[in-house]
N, CA, C and O atoms as a printed pandas DataFrame, in Angstrom:
     atom_number atom_name residue_name chain_id  residue_number  x_coord  y_coord  z_coord
0              1         N          VAL        A               1  -21.046  -81.654   60.444
1              2        CA          VAL        A               1  -20.108  -81.997   59.373
2              3         C          VAL        A               1  -19.541  -83.395   59.608
3              4         O          VAL        A               1  -19.095  -83.724   60.708
4              5         N          GLN        A               2  -19.566  -84.199   58.568
5              6        CA          GLN        A               2  -18.990  -85.544   58.647
6              7         C          GLN        A               2  -17.802  -85.606   57.673
7              8         O          GLN        A               2  -17.857  -85.077   56.562
8              9         N          LEU        A               3  -16.748  -86.257   58.119
9             10        CA          LEU        A               3  -15.528  -86.359   57.323
10            11         C          LEU        A               3  -15.146  -87.823   57.188
11            12         O          LEU        A               3  -15.115  -88.556   58.177
12            13         N          VAL        A               4  -14.856  -88.248   55.972
13            14        CA          VAL        A               4  -14.466  -89.631   55.727
14            15         C          VAL        A               4  -13.182  -89.650   54.909
15            16         O          VAL        A               4  -13.135  -89.155   53.783
16            17         N          GLU        A               5  -12.146  -90.233   55.499
17            18        CA          GLU        A               5  -10.867  -90.335   54.809
18            19         C          GLU        A               5  -10.784  -91.632   54.012
19            20         O          GLU        A               5  -11.435  -92.624   54.343
20            21         N          SER        A               6   -9.980  -91.608   52.969
21            22        CA          SER        A               6   -9.701  -92.814   52.192
22            23         C          SER        A               6   -8.343  -92.655   51.527
23            24         O          SER        A               6   -7.789  -91.557   51.471
24            25         N          GLY        A               7   -7.813  -93.768   51.023
25            26        CA          GLY        A               7   -6.571  -93.707   50.271
26            27         C          GLY        A               7   -5.344  -94.216   50.996
27            28         O          GLY        A               7   -4.270  -94.307   50.401
28            29         N          GLY        A               8   -5.481  -94.552   52.278
29            30        CA          GLY        A               8   -4.338  -95.083   52.994
30            31         C          GLY        A               8   -3.984  -96.484   52.522
31            32         O          GLY        A               8   -4.721  -97.106   51.756
32            33         N          GLY        A               9   -2.847  -96.963   52.991
33            34        CA          GLY        A               9   -2.429  -98.306   52.628
34            35         C          GLY        A               9   -0.963  -98.527   52.907
35            36         O          GLY        A               9   -0.314  -97.746   53.604
36            37         N          LEU        A              10   -0.458  -99.604   52.349
37            38        CA          LEU        A              10    0.945  -99.985   52.517
38            39         C          LEU        A              10    1.719  -99.606   51.262
39            40         O          LEU        A              10    1.308  -99.927   50.147
40            41         N          VAL        A              11    2.836  -98.926   51.450
41            42        CA          VAL        A              11    3.654  -98.500   50.311
42            43         C          VAL        A              11    5.118  -98.605   50.706
43            44         O          VAL        A              11    5.466  -98.465   51.878
44            45         N          GLN        A              12    5.960  -98.849   49.735
45            46        CA          GLN        A              12    7.394  -98.899   50.005
46            47         C          GLN        A              12    7.970  -97.495   50.097
47            48         O          GLN        A              12    7.427  -96.548   49.529
48            49         N          ALA        A              13    9.064  -97.376   50.812
49            50        CA          ALA        A              13    9.750  -96.093   50.915
50            51         C          ALA        A              13   10.072  -95.573   49.516
51            52         O          ALA        A              13   10.501  -96.318   48.635
52            53         N          GLY        A              14    9.851  -94.273   49.342
53            54        CA          GLY        A              14   10.042  -93.656   48.042
54            55         C          GLY        A              14    8.789  -93.613   47.194
55            56         O          GLY        A              14    8.750  -92.927   46.172
56            57         N          GLY        A              15    7.772  -94.334   47.606
57            58        CA          GLY        A              15    6.532  -94.389   46.858
58            59         C          GLY        A              15    5.607  -93.219   47.151
59            60         O          GLY        A              15    5.962  -92.290   47.876
60            61         N          SER        A              16    4.409  -93.285   46.568
61            62        CA          SER        A              16    3.434  -92.208   46.689
62            63         C          SER        A              16    2.060  -92.756   47.055
63            64         O          SER        A              16    1.722  -93.900   46.749
64            65         N          LEU        A              17    1.293  -91.924   47.705
65            66        CA          LEU        A              17   -0.115  -92.188   47.997
66            67         C          LEU        A              17   -0.864  -90.876   47.913
67            68         O          LEU        A              17   -0.294  -89.805   48.122
68            69         N          ARG        A              18   -2.142  -90.968   47.605
69            70        CA          ARG        A              18   -2.993  -89.789   47.682
70            71         C          ARG        A              18   -4.157  -90.077   48.609
71            72         O          ARG        A              18   -4.939  -91.000   48.382
72            73         N          LEU        A              19   -4.258  -89.286   49.641
73            74        CA          LEU        A              19   -5.369  -89.392   50.576
74            75         C          LEU        A              19   -6.476  -88.449   50.157
75            76         O          LEU        A              19   -6.222  -87.378   49.605
76            77         N          SER        A              20   -7.712  -88.859   50.425
77            78        CA          SER        A              20   -8.877  -88.028   50.170
78            79         C          SER        A              20   -9.683  -87.888   51.444
79            80         O          SER        A              20   -9.697  -88.784   52.288
80            81         N          CYS        A              21  -10.348  -86.762   51.574
81            82        CA          CYS        A              21  -11.242  -86.524   52.699
82            83         C          CYS        A              21  -12.532  -85.947   52.132
83            84         O          CYS        A              21  -12.557  -84.822   51.634
84            85         N          ALA        A              22  -13.599  -86.728   52.214
85            86        CA          ALA        A              22  -14.897  -86.288   51.712
86            87         C          ALA        A              22  -15.707  -85.709   52.860
87            88         O          ALA        A              22  -15.893  -86.357   53.890
88            89         N          ALA        A              23  -16.184  -84.490   52.677
89            90        CA          ALA        A              23  -16.970  -83.815   53.694
90            91         C          ALA        A              23  -18.438  -83.798   53.292
91            92         O          ALA        A              23  -18.774  -83.662   52.115
92            93         N          SER        A              24  -19.301  -83.937   54.283
93            94        CA          SER        A              24  -20.738  -83.851   54.040
94            95         C          SER        A              24  -21.386  -83.125   55.201
95            96         O          SER        A              24  -20.768  -82.919   56.246
96            97         N          GLY        A              25  -22.615  -82.747   55.012
97            98        CA          GLY        A              25  -23.313  -81.985   56.034
98            99         C          GLY        A              25  -23.207  -80.496   55.753
99           100         O          GLY        A              25  -23.329  -80.071   54.604
100          101         N          SER        A              26  -22.986  -79.713   56.774
101          102        CA          SER        A              26  -22.957  -78.251   56.646
102          103         C          SER        A              26  -21.607  -77.776   56.111
103          104         O          SER        A              26  -20.911  -76.993   56.757
104          105         N          THR        A              27  -21.254  -78.255   54.937
105          106        CA          THR        A              27  -19.922  -77.973   54.393
106          107         C          THR        A              27  -19.743  -76.503   54.032
107          108         O          THR        A              27  -18.614  -76.023   53.934
108          109         N          PHE        A              28  -20.850  -75.783   53.832
109          110        CA          PHE        A              28  -20.737  -74.372   53.468
110          111         C          PHE        A              28  -20.135  -73.557   54.611
111          112         O          PHE        A              28  -19.656  -72.442   54.402
112          113         N          SER        A              29  -20.163  -74.119   55.815
113          114        CA          SER        A              29  -19.643  -73.406   56.982
114          115         C          SER        A              29  -18.159  -73.646   57.220
115          116         O          SER        A              29  -17.544  -72.995   58.063
116          117         N          ILE        A              30  -17.585  -74.594   56.464
117          118        CA          ILE        A              30  -16.193  -74.960   56.708
118          119         C          ILE        A              30  -15.259  -73.839   56.298
119          120         O          ILE        A              30  -15.408  -73.253   55.226
120          121         N          ASN        A              31  -14.303  -73.546   57.150
121          122        CA          ASN        A              31  -13.281  -72.562   56.847
122          123         C          ASN        A              31  -12.004  -73.308   56.454
123          124         O          ASN        A              31  -11.857  -73.729   55.307
124          125         N          ALA        A              32  -11.116  -73.463   57.372
125          126        CA          ALA        A              32   -9.878  -74.175   57.070
126          127         C          ALA        A              32  -10.076  -75.685   57.178
127          128         O          ALA        A              32  -10.960  -76.162   57.890
128          129         N          MET        A              33   -9.245  -76.415   56.465
129          130        CA          MET        A              33   -9.203  -77.869   56.575
130          131         C          MET        A              33   -7.749  -78.278   56.686
131          132         O          MET        A              33   -6.845  -77.537   56.301
132          133         N          GLY        A              34   -7.542  -79.467   57.217
133          134        CA          GLY        A              34   -6.163  -79.903   57.357
134          135         C          GLY        A              34   -6.036  -81.395   57.513
135          136         O          GLY        A              34   -7.016  -82.115   57.706
136          137         N          TRP        A              35   -4.804  -81.838   57.426
137          138        CA          TRP        A              35   -4.436  -83.228   57.694
138          139         C          TRP        A              35   -3.511  -83.248   58.908
139          140         O          TRP        A              35   -2.563  -82.470   59.011
140          141         N          HIS        A              36   -3.817  -84.145   59.801
141          142        CA          HIS        A              36   -2.970  -84.396   60.953
142          143         C          HIS        A              36   -2.596  -85.873   60.923
143          144         O          HIS        A              36   -3.230  -86.658   60.218
144          145         N          ARG        A              37   -1.588  -86.250   61.670
145          146        CA          ARG        A              37   -1.228  -87.665   61.762
146          147         C          ARG        A              37   -0.777  -88.005   63.171
147          148         O          ARG        A              37   -0.305  -87.157   63.929
148          149         N          GLN        A              38   -0.942  -89.273   63.485
149          150        CA          GLN        A              38   -0.506  -89.763   64.792
150          151         C          GLN        A              38    0.180  -91.104   64.608
151          152         O          GLN        A              38   -0.434  -92.086   64.192
152          153         N          ALA        A              39    1.456  -91.122   64.925
153          154        CA          ALA        A              39    2.241  -92.352   64.872
154          155         C          ALA        A              39    2.135  -93.071   66.210
155          156         O          ALA        A              39    1.832  -92.442   67.224
156          157         N          PRO        A              40    2.376  -94.366   66.228
157          158        CA          PRO        A              40    2.293  -95.120   67.492
158          159         C          PRO        A              40    3.189  -94.510   68.572
159          160         O          PRO        A              40    4.374  -94.263   68.349
160          161         N          GLY        A              41    2.609  -94.277   69.724
161          162        CA          GLY        A              41    3.371  -93.745   70.840
162          163         C          GLY        A              41    3.683  -92.270   70.779
163          164         O          GLY        A              41    4.405  -91.743   71.625
164          165         N          LYS        A              42    3.135  -91.595   69.770
165          166        CA          LYS        A              42    3.411  -90.164   69.616
166          167         C          LYS        A              42    2.121  -89.370   69.642
167          168         O          LYS        A              42    1.030  -89.917   69.480
168          169         N          GLU        A              43    2.264  -88.070   69.850
169          170        CA          GLU        A              43    1.108  -87.199   69.840
170          171         C          GLU        A              43    0.688  -86.884   68.406
171          172         O          GLU        A              43    1.485  -86.968   67.472
172          173         N          ARG        A              44   -0.586  -86.520   68.261
173          174        CA          ARG        A              44   -1.084  -86.122   66.955
174          175         C          ARG        A              44   -0.400  -84.813   66.553
175          176         O          ARG        A              44   -0.234  -83.908   67.371
176          177         N          GLU        A              45   -0.008  -84.731   65.284
177          178        CA          GLU        A              45    0.675  -83.537   64.818
178          179         C          GLU        A              45    0.066  -83.059   63.499
179          180         O          GLU        A              45   -0.475  -83.840   62.717
180          181         N          LEU        A              46    0.175  -81.749   63.284
181          182        CA          LEU        A              46   -0.300  -81.164   62.038
182          183         C          LEU        A              46    0.645  -81.539   60.906
183          184         O          LEU        A              46    1.864  -81.434   61.040
184          185         N          VAL        A              47    0.076  -81.975   59.798
185          186        CA          VAL        A              47    0.858  -82.269   58.601
186          187         C          VAL        A              47    0.756  -81.112   57.614
187          188         O          VAL        A              47    1.768  -80.609   57.125
188          189         N          ALA        A              48   -0.470  -80.695   57.327
189          190        CA          ALA        A              48   -0.690  -79.617   56.372
190          191         C          ALA        A              48   -2.091  -79.063   56.583
191          192         O          ALA        A              48   -2.993  -79.766   57.040
192          193         N          ARG        A              49   -2.254  -77.794   56.242
193          194        CA          ARG        A              49   -3.581  -77.216   56.327
194          195         C          ARG        A              49   -3.785  -76.277   55.150
195          196         O          ARG        A              49   -2.829  -75.780   54.555
196          197         N          ILE        A              50   -5.055  -76.044   54.827
197          198        CA          ILE        A              50   -5.394  -75.176   53.712
198          199         C          ILE        A              50   -6.560  -74.313   54.154
199          200         O          ILE        A              50   -7.549  -74.819   54.683
200          201         N          SER        A              51   -6.443  -73.008   53.938
201          202        CA          SER        A              51   -7.489  -72.085   54.361
202          203         C          SER        A              51   -8.625  -72.081   53.353
203          204         O          SER        A              51   -8.533  -72.676   52.280
204          205         N          GLY        A              52   -9.691  -71.398   53.723
205          206        CA          GLY        A              52  -10.793  -71.261   52.795
206          207         C          GLY        A              52  -10.403  -70.564   51.510
207          208         O          GLY        A              52  -10.999  -70.805   50.460
208          209         N          GLY        A              53   -9.407  -69.701   51.588
209          210        CA          GLY        A              53   -8.929  -68.984   50.419
210          211         C          GLY        A              53   -7.833  -69.706   49.663
211          212         O          GLY        A              53   -7.348  -69.213   48.644
212          213         N          GLY        A              54   -7.435  -70.885   50.160
213          214        CA          GLY        A              54   -6.462  -71.691   49.439
214          215         C          GLY        A              54   -5.019  -71.557   49.906
215          216         O          GLY        A              54   -4.121  -72.172   49.331
216          217         N          ARG        A              55   -4.791  -70.758   50.941
217          218        CA          ARG        A              55   -3.425  -70.666   51.456
218          219         C          ARG        A              55   -3.071  -71.952   52.186
219          220         O          ARG        A              55   -3.893  -72.542   52.887
220          221         N          THR        A              56   -1.835  -72.365   52.001
221          222        CA          THR        A              56   -1.402  -73.633   52.575
222          223         C          THR        A              56   -0.199  -73.446   53.488
223          224         O          THR        A              56    0.596  -72.522   53.316
224          225         N          ASN        A              57   -0.085  -74.329   54.446
225          226        CA          ASN        A              57    1.148  -74.416   55.203
226          227         C          ASN        A              57    1.384  -75.881   55.581
227          228         O          ASN        A              57    0.454  -76.679   55.695
228          229         N          TYR        A              58    2.655  -76.194   55.767
229          230        CA          TYR        A              58    3.077  -77.572   55.949
230          231         C          TYR        A              58    4.023  -77.709   57.134
231          232         O          TYR        A              58    4.728  -76.770   57.501
232          233         N          ALA        A              59    4.021  -78.888   57.716
233          234        CA          ALA        A              59    5.050  -79.226   58.695
234          235         C          ALA        A              59    6.390  -79.295   57.974
235          236         O          ALA        A              59    6.464  -79.705   56.816
236          237         N          ASP        A              60    7.435  -78.894   58.664
237          238        CA          ASP        A              60    8.767  -78.905   58.041
238          239         C          ASP        A              60    9.130  -80.294   57.528
239          240         O          ASP        A              60    9.819  -80.426   56.517
240          241         N          SER        A              61    8.673  -81.316   58.216
241          242        CA          SER        A              61    9.054  -82.687   57.875
242          243         C          SER        A              61    8.473  -83.166   56.541
243          244         O          SER        A              61    8.941  -84.157   55.982
244          245         N          VAL        A              62    7.454  -82.464   56.029
245          246        CA          VAL        A              62    6.821  -82.914   54.781
246          247         C          VAL        A              62    6.944  -81.888   53.658
247          248         O          VAL        A              62    6.522  -82.160   52.534
248          249         N          LYS        A              63    7.502  -80.739   53.933
249          250        CA          LYS        A              63    7.634  -79.709   52.895
250          251         C          LYS        A              63    8.415  -80.248   51.699
251          252         O          LYS        A              63    9.455  -80.889   51.846
252          253         N          GLY        A              64    7.889  -79.971   50.531
253          254        CA          GLY        A              64    8.532  -80.421   49.303
254          255         C          GLY        A              64    8.158  -81.834   48.896
255          256         O          GLY        A              64    8.470  -82.263   47.785
256          257         N          ARG        A              65    7.493  -82.560   49.784
257          258        CA          ARG        A              65    7.092  -83.939   49.473
258          259         C          ARG        A              65    5.566  -84.100   49.423
259          260         O          ARG        A              65    5.052  -84.879   48.621
260          261         N          PHE        A              66    4.854  -83.378   50.261
261          262        CA          PHE        A              66    3.406  -83.495   50.349
262          263         C          PHE        A              66    2.753  -82.231   49.781
263          264         O          PHE        A              66    3.300  -81.132   49.882
264          265         N          THR        A              67    1.584  -82.411   49.187
265          266        CA          THR        A              67    0.814  -81.293   48.669
266          267         C          THR        A              67   -0.637  -81.433   49.093
267          268         O          THR        A              67   -1.271  -82.458   48.843
268          269         N          ILE        A              68   -1.156  -80.403   49.734
269          270        CA          ILE        A              68   -2.556  -80.392   50.155
270          271         C          ILE        A              68   -3.360  -79.572   49.147
271          272         O          ILE        A              68   -2.884  -78.562   48.629
272          273         N          SER        A              69   -4.571  -80.020   48.881
273          274        CA          SER        A              69   -5.449  -79.285   47.972
274          275         C          SER        A              69   -6.893  -79.571   48.356
275          276         O          SER        A              69   -7.176  -80.506   49.105
276          277         N          ARG        A              70   -7.797  -78.759   47.835
277          278        CA          ARG        A              70   -9.212  -78.994   48.099
278          279         C          ARG        A              70  -10.018  -78.625   46.872
279          280         O          ARG        A              70   -9.686  -77.696   46.137
280          281         N          ASP        A              71  -11.084  -79.377   46.672
281          282        CA          ASP        A              71  -12.035  -79.121   45.592
282          283         C          ASP        A              71  -13.352  -78.787   46.269
283          284         O          ASP        A              71  -14.092  -79.680   46.682
284          285         N          ASN        A              72  -13.640  -77.495   46.379
285          286        CA          ASN        A              72  -14.840  -77.072   47.103
286          287         C          ASN        A              72  -16.114  -77.543   46.411
287          288         O          ASN        A              72  -17.127  -77.777   47.070
288          289         N          GLY        A              73  -16.070  -77.684   45.093
289          290        CA          GLY        A              73  -17.240  -78.159   44.368
290          291         C          GLY        A              73  -17.594  -79.597   44.714
291          292         O          GLY        A              73  -18.759  -79.994   44.683
292          293         N          LYS        A              74  -16.559  -80.371   45.046
293          294        CA          LYS        A              74  -16.766  -81.779   45.415
294          295         C          LYS        A              74  -16.713  -81.993   46.919
295          296         O          LYS        A              74  -16.839  -83.119   47.400
296          297         N          ASN        A              75  -16.524  -80.894   47.665
297          298        CA          ASN        A              75  -16.416  -81.000   49.134
298          299         C          ASN        A              75  -15.374  -82.034   49.534
299          300         O          ASN        A              75  -15.596  -82.832   50.444
300          301         N          THR        A              76  -14.259  -82.013   48.860
301          302        CA          THR        A              76  -13.214  -83.001   49.085
302          303         C          THR        A              76  -11.860  -82.323   49.212
303          304         O          THR        A              76  -11.544  -81.375   48.493
304          305         N          MET        A              77  -11.083  -82.828   50.131
305          306        CA          MET        A              77   -9.710  -82.369   50.324
306          307         C          MET        A              77   -8.778  -83.537   50.023
307          308         O          MET        A              77   -9.133  -84.700   50.215
308          309         N          TYR        A              78   -7.583  -83.205   49.551
309          310        CA          TYR        A              78   -6.623  -84.234   49.184
310          311         C          TYR        A              78   -5.272  -83.983   49.847
311          312         O          TYR        A              78   -4.938  -82.862   50.232
312          313         N          LEU        A              79   -4.516  -85.055   49.964
313          314        CA          LEU        A              79   -3.122  -84.934   50.376
314          315         C          LEU        A              79   -2.312  -85.859   49.470
315          316         O          LEU        A              79   -2.369  -87.082   49.595
316          317         N          GLN        A              80   -1.566  -85.255   48.566
317          318        CA          GLN        A              80   -0.669  -86.023   47.712
318          319         C          GLN        A              80    0.651  -86.190   48.447
319          320         O          GLN        A              80    1.296  -85.208   48.813
320          321         N          MET        A              81    1.042  -87.419   48.658
321          322        CA          MET        A              81    2.249  -87.716   49.419
322          323         C          MET        A              81    3.244  -88.429   48.517
323          324         O          MET        A              81    2.988  -89.537   48.045
324          325         N          ASN        A              82    4.368  -87.792   48.286
325          326        CA          ASN        A              82    5.429  -88.354   47.451
326          327         C          ASN        A              82    6.683  -88.594   48.277
327          328         O          ASN        A              82    6.824  -88.065   49.380
328          329         N          SER        A              83    7.578  -89.384   47.742
329          330        CA          SER        A              83    8.852  -89.671   48.415
330          331         C          SER        A              83    8.627  -90.086   49.864
331          332         O          SER        A              83    9.280  -89.580   50.776
332          333         N          LEU        A              84    7.712  -90.996   50.057
333          334        CA          LEU        A              84    7.342  -91.397   51.415
334          335         C          LEU        A              84    8.501  -92.072   52.128
335          336         O          LEU        A              84    9.312  -92.775   51.524
336          337         N          LYS        A              85    8.550  -91.836   53.424
337          338        CA          LYS        A              85    9.594  -92.383   54.292
338          339         C          LYS        A              85    8.952  -93.236   55.377
339          340         O          LYS        A              85    7.783  -93.035   55.709
340          341         N          PRO        A              86    9.693  -94.179   55.930
341          342        CA          PRO        A              86    9.124  -94.987   57.026
342          343         C          PRO        A              86    8.597  -94.136   58.173
343          344         O          PRO        A              86    7.627  -94.515   58.828
344          345         N          GLU        A              87    9.220  -93.002   58.420
345          346        CA          GLU        A              87    8.759  -92.140   59.515
346          347         C          GLU        A              87    7.451  -91.425   59.213
347          348         O          GLU        A              87    6.900  -90.751   60.083
348          349         N          ASP        A              88    6.945  -91.565   57.986
349          350        CA          ASP        A              88    5.621  -91.039   57.662
350          351         C          ASP        A              88    4.511  -92.001   58.083
351          352         O          ASP        A              88    3.329  -91.667   57.994
352          353         N          THR        A              89    4.887  -93.183   58.534
353          354        CA          THR        A              89    3.898  -94.160   58.973
354          355         C          THR        A              89    3.084  -93.607   60.133
355          356         O          THR        A              89    3.641  -93.190   61.149
356          357         N          ALA        A              90    1.766  -93.605   59.976
357          358        CA          ALA        A              90    0.873  -93.039   60.983
358          359         C          ALA        A              90   -0.568  -93.224   60.534
359          360         O          ALA        A              90   -0.838  -93.606   59.396
360          361         N          VAL        A              91   -1.476  -92.948   61.441
361          362        CA          VAL        A              91   -2.875  -92.775   61.072
362          363         C          VAL        A              91   -3.063  -91.305   60.709
363          364         O          VAL        A              91   -2.714  -90.414   61.483
364          365         N          TYR        A              92   -3.606  -91.069   59.548
365          366        CA          TYR        A              92   -3.808  -89.707   59.050
366          367         C          TYR        A              92   -5.278  -89.321   59.230
367          368         O          TYR        A              92   -6.187  -90.047   58.828
368          369         N          TYR        A              93   -5.475  -88.166   59.843
369          370        CA          TYR        A              93   -6.815  -87.685   60.155
370          371         C          TYR        A              93   -7.116  -86.406   59.388
371          372         O          TYR        A              93   -6.271  -85.520   59.252
372          373         N          CYS        A              94   -8.323  -86.340   58.900
373          374        CA          CYS        A              94   -8.839  -85.135   58.255
374          375         C          CYS        A              94   -9.479  -84.246   59.327
375          376         O          CYS        A              94  -10.126  -84.731   60.255
376          377         N          ASN        A              95   -9.285  -82.960   59.174
377          378        CA          ASN        A              95   -9.822  -81.997   60.129
378          379         C          ASN        A              95  -10.496  -80.866   59.370
379          380         O          ASN        A              95   -9.978  -80.398   58.357
380          381         N          ALA        A              96  -11.641  -80.430   59.854
381          382        CA          ALA        A              96  -12.333  -79.286   59.270
382          383         C          ALA        A              96  -12.710  -78.331   60.389
383          384         O          ALA        A              96  -13.129  -78.748   61.469
384          385         N          VAL        A              97  -12.554  -77.057   60.114
385          386        CA          VAL        A              97  -12.792  -76.042   61.134
386          387         C          VAL        A              97  -13.942  -75.137   60.725
387          388         O          VAL        A              97  -13.925  -74.510   59.666
388          389         N          ILE        A              98  -14.936  -75.090   61.595
389          390        CA          ILE        A              98  -15.952  -74.052   61.541
390          391         C          ILE        A              98  -15.645  -73.181   62.757
391          392         O          ILE        A              98  -15.423  -73.718   63.843
392          393         N          PRO        A              99  -15.625  -71.874   62.614
393          394        CA          PRO        A              99  -15.173  -71.059   63.753
394          395         C          PRO        A              99  -15.707  -71.536   65.093
395          396         O          PRO        A              99  -16.911  -71.529   65.353
396          397         N          GLY        A             100  -14.767  -71.948   65.931
397          398        CA          GLY        A             100  -15.132  -72.410   67.261
398          399         C          GLY        A             100  -15.327  -73.897   67.382
399          400         O          GLY        A             100  -15.439  -74.414   68.494
400          401         N          ILE        A             101  -15.370  -74.608   66.259
401          402        CA          ILE        A             101  -15.623  -76.048   66.295
402          403         C          ILE        A             101  -14.653  -76.768   65.371
403          404         O          ILE        A             101  -14.442  -76.368   64.226
404          405         N          ASN        A             102  -14.067  -77.845   65.900
405          406        CA          ASN        A             102  -13.205  -78.723   65.098
406          407         C          ASN        A             102  -13.925  -80.033   64.841
407          408         O          ASN        A             102  -14.506  -80.620   65.755
408          409         N          TYR        A             103  -13.888  -80.489   63.605
409          410        CA          TYR        A             103  -14.438  -81.788   63.250
410          411         C          TYR        A             103  -13.297  -82.688   62.795
411          412         O          TYR        A             103  -12.320  -82.232   62.200
412          413         N          TRP        A             104  -13.446  -83.988   63.093
413          414        CA          TRP        A             104  -12.409  -84.951   62.751
414          415         C          TRP        A             104  -13.003  -86.171   62.065
415          416         O          TRP        A             104  -14.114  -86.599   62.378
416          417         N          GLY        A             105  -12.246  -86.722   61.126
417          418        CA          GLY        A             105  -12.589  -88.014   60.579
418          419         C          GLY        A             105  -12.040  -89.107   61.477
419          420         O          GLY        A             105  -11.402  -88.839   62.495
420          421         N          LYS        A             106  -12.305  -90.360   61.076
421          422        CA          LYS        A             106  -11.869  -91.485   61.894
422          423         C          LYS        A             106  -10.441  -91.912   61.576
423          424         O          LYS        A             106   -9.844  -92.688   62.322
424          425         N          GLY        A             107   -9.898  -91.417   60.489
425          426        CA          GLY        A             107   -8.507  -91.688   60.155
426          427         C          GLY        A             107   -8.319  -92.796   59.136
427          428         O          GLY        A             107   -9.172  -93.668   58.969
428          429         N          THR        A             108   -7.187  -92.740   58.465
429          430        CA          THR        A             108   -6.800  -93.781   57.517
430          431         C          THR        A             108   -5.321  -94.093   57.749
431          432         O          THR        A             108   -4.499  -93.188   57.892
432          433         N          LEU        A             109   -5.001  -95.365   57.782
433          434        CA          LEU        A             109   -3.653  -95.789   58.133
434          435         C          LEU        A             109   -2.737  -95.778   56.914
435          436         O          LEU        A             109   -3.064  -96.326   55.861
436          437         N          VAL        A             110   -1.598  -95.148   57.082
437          438        CA          VAL        A             110   -0.540  -95.158   56.067
438          439         C          VAL        A             110    0.664  -95.866   56.663
439          440         O          VAL        A             110    1.165  -95.479   57.719
440          441         N          THR        A             111    1.124  -96.902   55.982
441          442        CA          THR        A             111    2.288  -97.650   56.435
442          443         C          THR        A             111    3.343  -97.623   55.341
443          444         O          THR        A             111    3.088  -98.035   54.210
444          445         N          VAL        A             112    4.512  -97.142   55.680
445          446        CA          VAL        A             112    5.609  -97.050   54.719
446          447         C          VAL        A             112    6.695  -98.036   55.134
447          448         O          VAL        A             112    7.282  -97.908   56.208
448          449         N          SER        A             113    6.954  -99.008   54.287
449          450        CA          SER        A             113    7.953 -100.018   54.602
450          451         C          SER        A             113    9.322  -99.599   54.061
451          452         O          SER        A             113    9.429  -98.924   53.038
452          453         N          SER        A             114   10.350 -100.018   54.773
453          454        CA          SER        A             114   11.720  -99.639   54.367
454          455         C          SER        A             114   12.315 -100.665   53.427
455          456         O          SER        A             114   13.454 -100.511   52.986
């Protein structure tokens, strides 16, 4: 499975971005997918995840502001990010899970200016 993120960039606080993660390869085997992020000097953390059945969960820090979704027909996952804050600045990584195996994209940088 190969994962390619896109949609990152520079945005002012309060603005919005939508990230995309395009999956290719053995996508029929993918179960859950998620977005993680890593800010400078910090550990990678879970932002949001979505199960194969569409159930979602979010980090407390993004609840009510971010929305994760997936289009299985297009093998693409999205992260709609609204009301962005400077503390959301990080490299955002796409993750896909096949039982027993985690796949990662290379990441896309999101920078939120104050």
